[in-house]
Amino acid sequence: MKLAVTLAFCFIVKVVTGNTVLQKLSKGECPPSCPDRWLRYQGSCYLYGNEPLTFANAQGVCEDSGSHLVDINDEAENTFIKDIARQMTPHYWFLGLTGSAARNDWTWSNGSQPTFTDWVTGQPDGEGNCVILHHGYHDYKWTDNPCTRAYYFICEM
Ligand SMILES: [Ca+2]
Ligand SMILES: [Ca+2]
């Protein structure tokens, strides 16, 4: 509710005054905007990386910009992430989810357990300990893959 009120306030100020004044008037009131090239959705900013990297290196790139590999917390966020991926050329994208199919134990990069999952049918199959979006043929659902393979990646802040 507080967020809705804040957003409504921001919107009204924006319409009345334009962006420059908005920033002055409501510093600390409006949700921060996203850096260049980052996409905004709900309270987060997302960056689709522009080169394939191993999981560890991808995580490092996200951390260098004060973010982390994306955690997908619900169906709405998953739909947003997949809709953007469908518009991109690369077919595989690292998420911030790691774990083990054998132990049926998966953890987001912030240490939380998944409350929502979107595995490809038959996955995870133990092929690796990192999770990727699996290309259009699989509708960008999730699969476990080796962390040492290089894939594109998505950061969230
Ligand atoms: Ca998230
Ligand atoms: Ca797999």
PDB file of C-alpha atoms and ligand atoms in Angstrom:
ATOM      1  CA  MET A   1       0.000   0.000   0.000  1.00  0.00           C
ATOM      2  CA  LYS A   2       2.813   2.375   0.931  1.00  0.00           C
ATOM      3  CA  LEU A   3       4.504   1.585  -2.390  1.00  0.00           C
ATOM      4  CA  ALA A   4       1.271   2.235  -4.289  1.00  0.00           C
ATOM      5  CA  VAL A   5       0.856   5.602  -2.580  1.00  0.00           C
ATOM      6  CA  THR A   6       4.493   6.482  -3.256  1.00  0.00           C
ATOM      7  CA  LEU A   7       4.194   5.514  -6.918  1.00  0.00           C
ATOM      8  CA  ALA A   8       0.957   7.483  -7.281  1.00  0.00           C
ATOM      9  CA  PHE A   9       2.665  10.484  -5.702  1.00  0.00           C
ATOM     10  CA  CYS A  10       5.635  10.131  -8.049  1.00  0.00           C
ATOM     11  CA  PHE A  11       3.360   9.818 -11.047  1.00  0.00           C
ATOM     12  CA  ILE A  12       1.353  12.920 -10.192  1.00  0.00           C
ATOM     13  CA  VAL A  13       4.476  14.985  -9.510  1.00  0.00           C
ATOM     14  CA  LYS A  14       6.007  13.699 -12.735  1.00  0.00           C
ATOM     15  CA  VAL A  15       2.963  14.656 -14.814  1.00  0.00           C
ATOM     16  CA  VAL A  16       2.691  18.090 -13.228  1.00  0.00           C
ATOM     17  CA  THR A  17       6.336  19.030 -13.118  1.00  0.00           C
ATOM     18  CA  GLY A  18       8.374  16.849 -15.449  1.00  0.00           C
ATOM     19  CA  ASN A  19      11.364  14.744 -14.531  1.00  0.00           C
ATOM     20  CA  THR A  20      13.910  17.321 -13.436  1.00  0.00           C
ATOM     21  CA  VAL A  21      11.709  18.871 -10.814  1.00  0.00           C
ATOM     22  CA  LEU A  22      10.491  15.441  -9.793  1.00  0.00           C
ATOM     23  CA  GLN A  23      13.999  14.437  -8.803  1.00  0.00           C
ATOM     24  CA  LYS A  24      14.408  17.553  -6.662  1.00  0.00           C
ATOM     25  CA  LEU A  25      10.975  17.417  -5.091  1.00  0.00           C
ATOM     26  CA  SER A  26      10.840  13.802  -4.202  1.00  0.00           C
ATOM     27  CA  LYS A  27      14.393  12.751  -3.450  1.00  0.00           C
ATOM     28  CA  GLY A  28      14.004   9.825  -1.110  1.00  0.00           C
ATOM     29  CA  GLU A  29      10.301   9.522  -1.904  1.00  0.00           C
ATOM     30  CA  CYS A  30      10.298   7.864  -5.310  1.00  0.00           C
ATOM     31  CA  PRO A  31      11.870   4.478  -6.028  1.00  0.00           C
ATOM     32  CA  PRO A  32      15.329   5.053  -7.521  1.00  0.00           C
ATOM     33  CA  SER A  33      15.533   4.797 -11.299  1.00  0.00           C
ATOM     34  CA  CYS A  34      17.701   2.160 -12.948  1.00  0.00           C
ATOM     35  CA  PRO A  35      21.178   2.754 -14.400  1.00  0.00           C
ATOM     36  CA  ASP A  36      21.553   2.965 -18.200  1.00  0.00           C
ATOM     37  CA  ARG A  37      20.843  -0.320 -20.011  1.00  0.00           C
ATOM     38  CA  TRP A  38      19.101  -1.752 -16.914  1.00  0.00           C
ATOM     39  CA  LEU A  39      15.417  -2.630 -17.183  1.00  0.00           C
ATOM     40  CA  ARG A  40      12.984  -1.758 -14.422  1.00  0.00           C
ATOM     41  CA  TYR A  41      10.316  -4.138 -13.184  1.00  0.00           C
ATOM     42  CA  GLN A  42       8.453  -3.799  -9.871  1.00  0.00           C
ATOM     43  CA  GLY A  43      11.072  -2.770  -7.300  1.00  0.00           C
ATOM     44  CA  SER A  44      14.103  -4.181  -9.153  1.00  0.00           C
ATOM     45  CA  CYS A  45      16.482  -3.324 -11.998  1.00  0.00           C
ATOM     46  CA  TYR A  46      17.730  -6.029 -14.382  1.00  0.00           C
ATOM     47  CA  LEU A  47      20.714  -6.233 -16.694  1.00  0.00           C
ATOM     48  CA  TYR A  48      20.963  -8.864 -19.429  1.00  0.00           C
ATOM     49  CA  GLY A  49      24.727  -9.425 -19.771  1.00  0.00           C
ATOM     50  CA  ASN A  50      26.304  -8.962 -23.193  1.00  0.00           C
ATOM     51  CA  GLU A  51      28.832 -11.813 -23.141  1.00  0.00           C
ATOM     52  CA  PRO A  52      28.849 -15.472 -22.113  1.00  0.00           C
ATOM     53  CA  LEU A  53      30.716 -16.173 -18.854  1.00  0.00           C
ATOM     54  CA  THR A  54      31.081 -18.999 -16.350  1.00  0.00           C
ATOM     55  CA  PHE A  55      28.753 -18.777 -13.362  1.00  0.00           C
ATOM     56  CA  ALA A  56      31.523 -17.510 -11.063  1.00  0.00           C
ATOM     57  CA  ASN A  57      32.608 -14.817 -13.507  1.00  0.00           C
ATOM     58  CA  ALA A  58      29.017 -13.792 -14.208  1.00  0.00           C
ATOM     59  CA  GLN A  59      28.405 -13.476 -10.483  1.00  0.00           C
ATOM     60  CA  GLY A  60      31.545 -11.324 -10.246  1.00  0.00           C
ATOM     61  CA  VAL A  61      30.318  -9.002 -13.004  1.00  0.00           C
ATOM     62  CA  CYS A  62      26.972  -8.562 -11.232  1.00  0.00           C
ATOM     63  CA  GLU A  63      28.678  -7.920  -7.893  1.00  0.00           C
ATOM     64  CA  ASP A  64      30.985  -5.331  -9.466  1.00  0.00           C
ATOM     65  CA  SER A  65      27.882  -3.276 -10.278  1.00  0.00           C
ATOM     66  CA  GLY A  66      26.350  -3.768  -6.825  1.00  0.00           C
ATOM     67  CA  SER A  67      23.894  -6.429  -7.989  1.00  0.00           C
ATOM     68  CA  HIS A  68      23.583 -10.214  -7.915  1.00  0.00           C
ATOM     69  CA  LEU A  69      22.560 -12.899 -10.398  1.00  0.00           C
ATOM     70  CA  VAL A  70      18.799 -12.715 -10.705  1.00  0.00           C
ATOM     71  CA  ASP A  71      16.534 -14.410  -8.187  1.00  0.00           C
ATOM     72  CA  ILE A  72      13.076 -15.161  -9.495  1.00  0.00           C
ATOM     73  CA  ASN A  73      10.685 -14.891  -6.614  1.00  0.00           C
ATOM     74  CA  ASP A  74       7.300 -15.455  -8.219  1.00  0.00           C
ATOM     75  CA  GLU A  75       5.463 -16.208 -11.434  1.00  0.00           C
ATOM     76  CA  ALA A  76       5.109 -12.530 -12.396  1.00  0.00           C
ATOM     77  CA  GLU A  77       8.856 -11.935 -12.171  1.00  0.00           C
ATOM     78  CA  ASN A  78       9.488 -15.181 -14.078  1.00  0.00           C
ATOM     79  CA  THR A  79       7.128 -14.053 -16.854  1.00  0.00           C
ATOM     80  CA  PHE A  80       8.903 -10.698 -17.093  1.00  0.00           C
ATOM     81  CA  ILE A  81      12.365 -12.322 -17.222  1.00  0.00           C
ATOM     82  CA  LYS A  82      11.276 -14.825 -19.887  1.00  0.00           C
ATOM     83  CA  ASP A  83       9.495 -12.199 -22.016  1.00  0.00           C
ATOM     84  CA  ILE A  84      12.725 -10.190 -22.236  1.00  0.00           C
ATOM     85  CA  ALA A  85      14.798 -13.328 -22.945  1.00  0.00           C
ATOM     86  CA  ARG A  86      12.481 -14.167 -25.868  1.00  0.00           C
ATOM     87  CA  GLN A  87      13.451 -10.854 -27.468  1.00  0.00           C
ATOM     88  CA  MET A  88      17.181 -11.521 -27.119  1.00  0.00           C
ATOM     89  CA  THR A  89      19.479 -13.481 -29.431  1.00  0.00           C
ATOM     90  CA  PRO A  90      21.269 -15.663 -26.829  1.00  0.00           C
ATOM     91  CA  HIS A  91      19.395 -18.834 -25.946  1.00  0.00           C
ATOM     92  CA  TYR A  92      20.773 -19.603 -22.476  1.00  0.00           C
ATOM     93  CA  TRP A  93      20.939 -17.355 -19.421  1.00  0.00           C
ATOM     94  CA  PHE A  94      22.348 -18.034 -15.960  1.00  0.00           C
ATOM     95  CA  LEU A  95      20.025 -17.363 -13.028  1.00  0.00           C
ATOM     96  CA  GLY A  96      21.312 -16.914  -9.463  1.00  0.00           C
ATOM     97  CA  LEU A  97      20.120 -20.394  -8.466  1.00  0.00           C
ATOM     98  CA  THR A  98      22.573 -23.134  -7.456  1.00  0.00           C
ATOM     99  CA  GLY A  99      22.265 -26.501  -5.780  1.00  0.00           C
ATOM    100  CA  SER A 100      21.976 -30.185  -6.351  1.00  0.00           C
ATOM    101  CA  ALA A 101      19.381 -32.313  -8.088  1.00  0.00           C
ATOM    102  CA  ALA A 102      20.520 -35.348  -6.063  1.00  0.00           C
ATOM    103  CA  ARG A 103      19.781 -33.574  -2.782  1.00  0.00           C
ATOM    104  CA  ASN A 104      16.791 -31.696  -4.261  1.00  0.00           C
ATOM    105  CA  ASP A 105      18.275 -28.625  -2.624  1.00  0.00           C
ATOM    106  CA  TRP A 106      18.375 -25.264  -4.446  1.00  0.00           C
ATOM    107  CA  THR A 107      19.324 -21.839  -3.138  1.00  0.00           C
ATOM    108  CA  TRP A 108      19.147 -18.315  -4.576  1.00  0.00           C
ATOM    109  CA  SER A 109      22.247 -16.124  -4.413  1.00  0.00           C
ATOM    110  CA  ASN A 110      20.818 -14.292  -1.371  1.00  0.00           C
ATOM    111  CA  GLY A 111      20.644 -17.595   0.528  1.00  0.00           C
ATOM    112  CA  SER A 112      16.864 -18.056   0.266  1.00  0.00           C
ATOM    113  CA  GLN A 113      15.074 -21.200  -0.887  1.00  0.00           C
ATOM    114  CA  PRO A 114      12.946 -20.997  -4.047  1.00  0.00           C
ATOM    115  CA  THR A 115       9.255 -20.371  -3.422  1.00  0.00           C
ATOM    116  CA  PHE A 116       8.541 -20.611  -7.165  1.00  0.00           C
ATOM    117  CA  THR A 117      10.200 -22.835  -9.791  1.00  0.00           C
ATOM    118  CA  ASP A 118       9.747 -23.323 -13.531  1.00  0.00           C
ATOM    119  CA  TRP A 119      11.734 -26.438 -14.430  1.00  0.00           C
ATOM    120  CA  VAL A 120      11.660 -27.980 -17.908  1.00  0.00           C
ATOM    121  CA  THR A 121       9.832 -31.318 -17.690  1.00  0.00           C
ATOM    122  CA  GLY A 122      12.360 -33.915 -16.484  1.00  0.00           C
ATOM    123  CA  GLN A 123      14.676 -31.298 -14.960  1.00  0.00           C
ATOM    124  CA  PRO A 124      16.701 -30.884 -12.835  1.00  0.00           C
ATOM    125  CA  ASP A 125      18.556 -34.011 -13.961  1.00  0.00           C
ATOM    126  CA  GLY A 126      21.889 -33.618 -12.160  1.00  0.00           C
ATOM    127  CA  GLU A 127      23.829 -32.316 -15.155  1.00  0.00           C
ATOM    128  CA  GLY A 128      25.288 -29.497 -13.055  1.00  0.00           C
ATOM    129  CA  ASN A 129      24.887 -27.271 -10.022  1.00  0.00           C
ATOM    130  CA  CYS A 130      23.855 -24.011 -11.706  1.00  0.00           C
ATOM    131  CA  VAL A 131      20.517 -23.126 -13.265  1.00  0.00           C
ATOM    132  CA  ILE A 132      19.906 -21.537 -16.656  1.00  0.00           C
ATOM    133  CA  LEU A 133      16.925 -20.430 -18.716  1.00  0.00           C
ATOM    134  CA  HIS A 134      16.696 -23.062 -21.456  1.00  0.00           C
ATOM    135  CA  HIS A 135      16.030 -21.603 -24.921  1.00  0.00           C
ATOM    136  CA  GLY A 136      12.817 -21.095 -26.849  1.00  0.00           C
ATOM    137  CA  TYR A 137      12.289 -24.767 -27.642  1.00  0.00           C
ATOM    138  CA  HIS A 138      11.835 -25.217 -23.891  1.00  0.00           C
ATOM    139  CA  ASP A 139      10.055 -21.868 -23.522  1.00  0.00           C
ATOM    140  CA  TYR A 140      12.935 -20.544 -21.384  1.00  0.00           C
ATOM    141  CA  LYS A 141      12.020 -22.848 -18.538  1.00  0.00           C
ATOM    142  CA  TRP A 142      14.810 -23.802 -16.132  1.00  0.00           C
ATOM    143  CA  THR A 143      17.397 -26.563 -16.224  1.00  0.00           C
ATOM    144  CA  ASP A 144      20.484 -27.439 -14.174  1.00  0.00           C
ATOM    145  CA  ASN A 145      23.730 -27.169 -16.132  1.00  0.00           C
ATOM    146  CA  PRO A 146      27.457 -27.086 -15.353  1.00  0.00           C
ATOM    147  CA  CYS A 147      28.578 -23.868 -13.637  1.00  0.00           C
ATOM    148  CA  THR A 148      31.868 -23.931 -15.556  1.00  0.00           C
ATOM    149  CA  ARG A 149      30.188 -23.630 -18.947  1.00  0.00           C
ATOM    150  CA  ALA A 150      29.888 -20.077 -20.293  1.00  0.00           C
ATOM    151  CA  TYR A 151      26.407 -18.617 -20.734  1.00  0.00           C
ATOM    152  CA  TYR A 152      24.885 -15.172 -20.881  1.00  0.00           C
ATOM    153  CA  PHE A 153      23.499 -14.082 -17.516  1.00  0.00           C
ATOM    154  CA  ILE A 154      20.996 -11.758 -15.853  1.00  0.00           C
ATOM    155  CA  CYS A 155      21.839  -9.428 -12.938  1.00  0.00           C
ATOM    156  CA  GLU A 156      19.266  -7.944 -10.539  1.00  0.00           C
ATOM    157  CA  MET A 157      19.557  -5.074  -8.118  1.00  0.00           C
TER     158      MET A 157
HETATM  159 CA    CA B   1      13.938 -10.980  -7.866  1.00  0.00          CA
HETATM  160 CA    CA B   2      19.860 -30.330 -16.766  1.00  0.00          CA
END
